[in-house]
mmCIF file of C-alpha atoms in Angstrom:
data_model
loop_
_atom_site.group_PDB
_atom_site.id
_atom_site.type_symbol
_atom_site.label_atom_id
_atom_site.label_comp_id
_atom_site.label_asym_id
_atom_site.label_seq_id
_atom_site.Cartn_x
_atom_site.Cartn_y
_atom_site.Cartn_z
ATOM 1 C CA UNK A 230 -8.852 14.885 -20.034
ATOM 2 C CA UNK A 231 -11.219 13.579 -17.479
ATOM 3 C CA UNK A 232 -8.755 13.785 -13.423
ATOM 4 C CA UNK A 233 -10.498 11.942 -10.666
ATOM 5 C CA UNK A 234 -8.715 11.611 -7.284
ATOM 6 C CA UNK A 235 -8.924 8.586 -4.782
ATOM 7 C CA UNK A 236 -8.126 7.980 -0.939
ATOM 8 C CA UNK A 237 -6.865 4.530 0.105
ATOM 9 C CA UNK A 238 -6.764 3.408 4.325
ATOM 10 C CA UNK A 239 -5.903 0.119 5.420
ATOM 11 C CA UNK A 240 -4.393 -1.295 8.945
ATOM 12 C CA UNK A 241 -2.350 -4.758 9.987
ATOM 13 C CA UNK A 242 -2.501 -6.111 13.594
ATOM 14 C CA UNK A 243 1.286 -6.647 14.357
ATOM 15 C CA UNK A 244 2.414 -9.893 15.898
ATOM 16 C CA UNK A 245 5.510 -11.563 17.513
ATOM 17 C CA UNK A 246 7.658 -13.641 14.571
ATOM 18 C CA UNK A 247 5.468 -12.036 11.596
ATOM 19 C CA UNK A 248 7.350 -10.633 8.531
ATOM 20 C CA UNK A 249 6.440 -6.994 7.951
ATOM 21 C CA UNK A 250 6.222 -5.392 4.698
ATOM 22 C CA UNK A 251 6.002 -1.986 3.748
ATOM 23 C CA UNK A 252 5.932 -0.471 0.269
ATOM 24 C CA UNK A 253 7.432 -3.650 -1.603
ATOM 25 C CA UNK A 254 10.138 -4.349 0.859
ATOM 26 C CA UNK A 255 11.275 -6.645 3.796
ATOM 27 C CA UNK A 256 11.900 -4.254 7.056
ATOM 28 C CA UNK A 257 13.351 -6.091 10.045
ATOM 29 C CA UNK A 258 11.764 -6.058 12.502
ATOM 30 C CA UNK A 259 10.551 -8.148 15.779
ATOM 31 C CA UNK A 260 7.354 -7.493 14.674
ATOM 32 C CA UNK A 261 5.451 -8.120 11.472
ATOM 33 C CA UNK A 262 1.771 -7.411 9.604
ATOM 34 C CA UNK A 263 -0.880 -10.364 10.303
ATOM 35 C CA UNK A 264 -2.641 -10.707 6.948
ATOM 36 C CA UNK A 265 -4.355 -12.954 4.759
ATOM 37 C CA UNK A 266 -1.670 -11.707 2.082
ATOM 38 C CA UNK A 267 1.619 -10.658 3.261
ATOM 39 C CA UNK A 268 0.281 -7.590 4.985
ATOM 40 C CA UNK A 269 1.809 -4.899 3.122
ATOM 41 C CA UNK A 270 -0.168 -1.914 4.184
ATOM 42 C CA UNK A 271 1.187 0.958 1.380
ATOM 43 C CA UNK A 272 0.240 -1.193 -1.334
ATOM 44 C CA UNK A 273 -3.009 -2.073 0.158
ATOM 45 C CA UNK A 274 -3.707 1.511 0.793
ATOM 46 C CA UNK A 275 -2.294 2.682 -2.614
ATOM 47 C CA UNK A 276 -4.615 -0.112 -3.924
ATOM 48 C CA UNK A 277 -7.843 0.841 -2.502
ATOM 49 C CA UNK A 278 -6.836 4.867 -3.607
ATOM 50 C CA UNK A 279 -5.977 3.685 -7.499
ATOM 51 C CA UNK A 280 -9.605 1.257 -7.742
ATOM 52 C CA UNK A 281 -11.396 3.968 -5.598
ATOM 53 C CA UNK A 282 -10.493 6.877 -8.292
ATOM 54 C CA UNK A 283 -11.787 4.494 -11.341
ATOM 55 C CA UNK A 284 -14.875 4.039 -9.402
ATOM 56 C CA UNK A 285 -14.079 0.130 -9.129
ATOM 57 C CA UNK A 286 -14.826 -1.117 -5.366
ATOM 58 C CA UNK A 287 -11.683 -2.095 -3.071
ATOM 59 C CA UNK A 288 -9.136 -4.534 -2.594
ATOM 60 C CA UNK A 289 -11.406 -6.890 -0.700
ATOM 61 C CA UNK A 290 -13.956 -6.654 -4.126
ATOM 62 C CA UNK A 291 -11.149 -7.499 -6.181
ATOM 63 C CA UNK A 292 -8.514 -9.897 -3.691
ATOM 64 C CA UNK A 293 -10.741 -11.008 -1.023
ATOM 65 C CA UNK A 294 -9.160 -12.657 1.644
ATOM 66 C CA UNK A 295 -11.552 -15.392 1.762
ATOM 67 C CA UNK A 296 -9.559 -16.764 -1.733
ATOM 68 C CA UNK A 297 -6.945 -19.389 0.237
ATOM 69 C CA UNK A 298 -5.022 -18.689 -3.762
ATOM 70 C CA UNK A 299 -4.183 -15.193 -2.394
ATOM 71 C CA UNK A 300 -2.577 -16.448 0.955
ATOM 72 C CA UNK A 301 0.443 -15.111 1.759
ATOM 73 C CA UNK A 302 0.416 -13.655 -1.765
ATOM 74 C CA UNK A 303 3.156 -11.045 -2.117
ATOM 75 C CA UNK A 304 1.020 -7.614 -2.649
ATOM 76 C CA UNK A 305 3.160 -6.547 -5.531
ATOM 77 C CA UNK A 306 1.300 -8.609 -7.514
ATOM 78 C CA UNK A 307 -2.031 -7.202 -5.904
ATOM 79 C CA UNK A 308 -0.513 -3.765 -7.046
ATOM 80 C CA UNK A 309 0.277 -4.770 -10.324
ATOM 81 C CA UNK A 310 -3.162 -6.416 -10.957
ATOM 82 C CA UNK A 311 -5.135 -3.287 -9.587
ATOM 83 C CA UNK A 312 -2.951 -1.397 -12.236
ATOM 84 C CA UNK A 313 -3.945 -3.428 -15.108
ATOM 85 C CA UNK A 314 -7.163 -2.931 -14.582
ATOM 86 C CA UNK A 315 -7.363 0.572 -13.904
ATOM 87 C CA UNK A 316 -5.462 0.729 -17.761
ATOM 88 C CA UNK A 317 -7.440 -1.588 -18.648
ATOM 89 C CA UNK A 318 -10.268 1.368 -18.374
ATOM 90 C CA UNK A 319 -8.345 3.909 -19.788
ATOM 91 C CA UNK A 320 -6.342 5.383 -16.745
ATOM 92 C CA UNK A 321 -3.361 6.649 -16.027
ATOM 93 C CA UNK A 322 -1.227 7.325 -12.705
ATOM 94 C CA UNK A 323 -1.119 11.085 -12.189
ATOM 95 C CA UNK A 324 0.915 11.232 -8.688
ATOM 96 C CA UNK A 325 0.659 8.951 -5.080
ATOM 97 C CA UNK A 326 0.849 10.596 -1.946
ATOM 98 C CA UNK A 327 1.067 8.430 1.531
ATOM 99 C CA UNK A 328 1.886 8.274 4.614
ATOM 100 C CA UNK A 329 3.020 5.042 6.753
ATOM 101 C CA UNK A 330 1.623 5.555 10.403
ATOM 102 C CA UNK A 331 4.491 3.037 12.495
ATOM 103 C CA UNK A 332 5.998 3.474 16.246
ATOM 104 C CA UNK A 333 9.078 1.380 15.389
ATOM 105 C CA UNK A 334 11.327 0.449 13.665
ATOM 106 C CA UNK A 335 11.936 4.586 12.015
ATOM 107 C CA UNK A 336 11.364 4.206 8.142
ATOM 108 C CA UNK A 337 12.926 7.632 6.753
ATOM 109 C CA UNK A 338 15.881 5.847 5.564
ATOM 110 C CA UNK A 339 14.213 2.941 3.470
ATOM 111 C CA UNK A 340 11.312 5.408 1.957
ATOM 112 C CA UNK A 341 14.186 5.644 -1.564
ATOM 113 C CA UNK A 342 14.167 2.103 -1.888
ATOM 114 C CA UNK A 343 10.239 1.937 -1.462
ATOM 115 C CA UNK A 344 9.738 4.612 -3.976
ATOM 116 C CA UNK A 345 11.805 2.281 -6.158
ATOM 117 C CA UNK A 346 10.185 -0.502 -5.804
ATOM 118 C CA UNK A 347 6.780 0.745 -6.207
ATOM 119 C CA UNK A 348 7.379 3.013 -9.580
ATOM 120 C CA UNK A 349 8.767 -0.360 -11.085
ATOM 121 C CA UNK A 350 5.938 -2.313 -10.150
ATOM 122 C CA UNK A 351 3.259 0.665 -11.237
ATOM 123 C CA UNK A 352 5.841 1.425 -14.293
ATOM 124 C CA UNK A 353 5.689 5.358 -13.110
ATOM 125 C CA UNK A 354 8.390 7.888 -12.874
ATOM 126 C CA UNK A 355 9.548 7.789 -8.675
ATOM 127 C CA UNK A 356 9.174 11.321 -8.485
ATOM 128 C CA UNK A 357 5.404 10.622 -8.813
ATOM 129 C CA UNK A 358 5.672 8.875 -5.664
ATOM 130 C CA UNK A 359 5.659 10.327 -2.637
ATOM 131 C CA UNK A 360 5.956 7.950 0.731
ATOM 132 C CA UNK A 361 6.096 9.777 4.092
ATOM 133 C CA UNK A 362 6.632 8.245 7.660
ATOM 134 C CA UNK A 363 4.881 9.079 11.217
ATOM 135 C CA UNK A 364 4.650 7.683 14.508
ATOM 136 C CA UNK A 365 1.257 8.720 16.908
ATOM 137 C CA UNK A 366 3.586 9.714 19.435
ATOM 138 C CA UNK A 367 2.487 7.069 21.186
ATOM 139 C CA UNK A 368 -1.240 6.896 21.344
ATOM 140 C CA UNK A 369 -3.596 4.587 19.895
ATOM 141 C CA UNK A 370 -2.959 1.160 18.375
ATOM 142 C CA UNK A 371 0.188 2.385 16.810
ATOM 143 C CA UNK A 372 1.507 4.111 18.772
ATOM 144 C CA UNK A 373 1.413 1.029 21.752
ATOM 145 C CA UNK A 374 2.750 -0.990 18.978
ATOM 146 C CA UNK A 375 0.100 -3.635 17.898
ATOM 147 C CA UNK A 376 -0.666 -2.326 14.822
ATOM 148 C CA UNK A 377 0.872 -0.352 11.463
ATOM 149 C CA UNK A 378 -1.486 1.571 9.022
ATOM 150 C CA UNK A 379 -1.086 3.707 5.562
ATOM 151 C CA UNK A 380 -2.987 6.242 3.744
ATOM 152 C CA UNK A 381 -3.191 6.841 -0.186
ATOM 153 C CA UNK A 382 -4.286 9.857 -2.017
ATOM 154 C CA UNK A 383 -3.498 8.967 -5.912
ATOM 155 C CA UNK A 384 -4.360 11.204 -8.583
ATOM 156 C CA UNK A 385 -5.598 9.137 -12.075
ATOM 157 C CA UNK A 386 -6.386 10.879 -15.399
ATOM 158 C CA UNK A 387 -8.514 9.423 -18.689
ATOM 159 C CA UNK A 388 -7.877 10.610 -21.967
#
């Protein structure tokens, strides 16, 4: 069995009236990601991480944002593209682990229903997700508000 890990980063500008997504779901909030997509930044991350491992470029190689049939595209279909082809070259989905860097609004309580989400889309056991939250305590882009961002460390095997 052949294990190759893979790290995923990606970052939305937040603006006024925007919808913001976050592993899958809506969150309300006054405040959403600006994207070419619908700005979901844990499935972008977790995207990048699961090509990354296979040795396949990015999210940009594979969905780039210059495609106008990809705006406002719902990045659970992103998610479940990137994982047929990473099966389609003879992977599998060891474990995700990521973390959600957001001032506002708190996430802790909605992290269950993101797990859920995501292991139906990837077709994965939940407990092989793991989503964490975290503010910057106020510094930086995130932490003054104006933007969100996610990191993704997956773990893929081949038979």
């Amino acid at each position: 069995m052949k294990i190759k890990v893979g790290f995923g980063y990606d970052v939305h500008q937040l603006g006024e009236g925007e919808e913001l997504w976050i592993g899958g779901i809506k969150v309300e909030h006054t405040k959403g990601s600006i994207g070419h997509s619908d700005g979901d930044v844990l499935i972008h991350a977790i995207c990048d991480a699961l090509l990354g491992a296979a040795n396949m470029r990015d999210i940009g190689f594979h969905f780039p944002d210059t495609d106008p049939q990809l705006k406002g595209v719902d990045s659970k279909l992103l998610l479940d593209k990137t994982i047929g082809l990473i099966r389609k070259n003879g992977y599998d989905i060891g474990n995700i682990d990521s973390t959600i860097a957001l001032e506002k609004p708190k996430l802790k309580g909605l992290i269950p229903e993101m797990q859920r989400v995501l292991a139906q889309v990837m077709d994965i056991d939940i407990e092989d997700i793991a989503i964490k939250a975290t503010t910057t305590e106020k510094l930086g882009f995130v932490g003054e508000q104006k933007g969100i961002a996610a990191y993704a460390t997956v773990l893929i095997n081949k038979s």
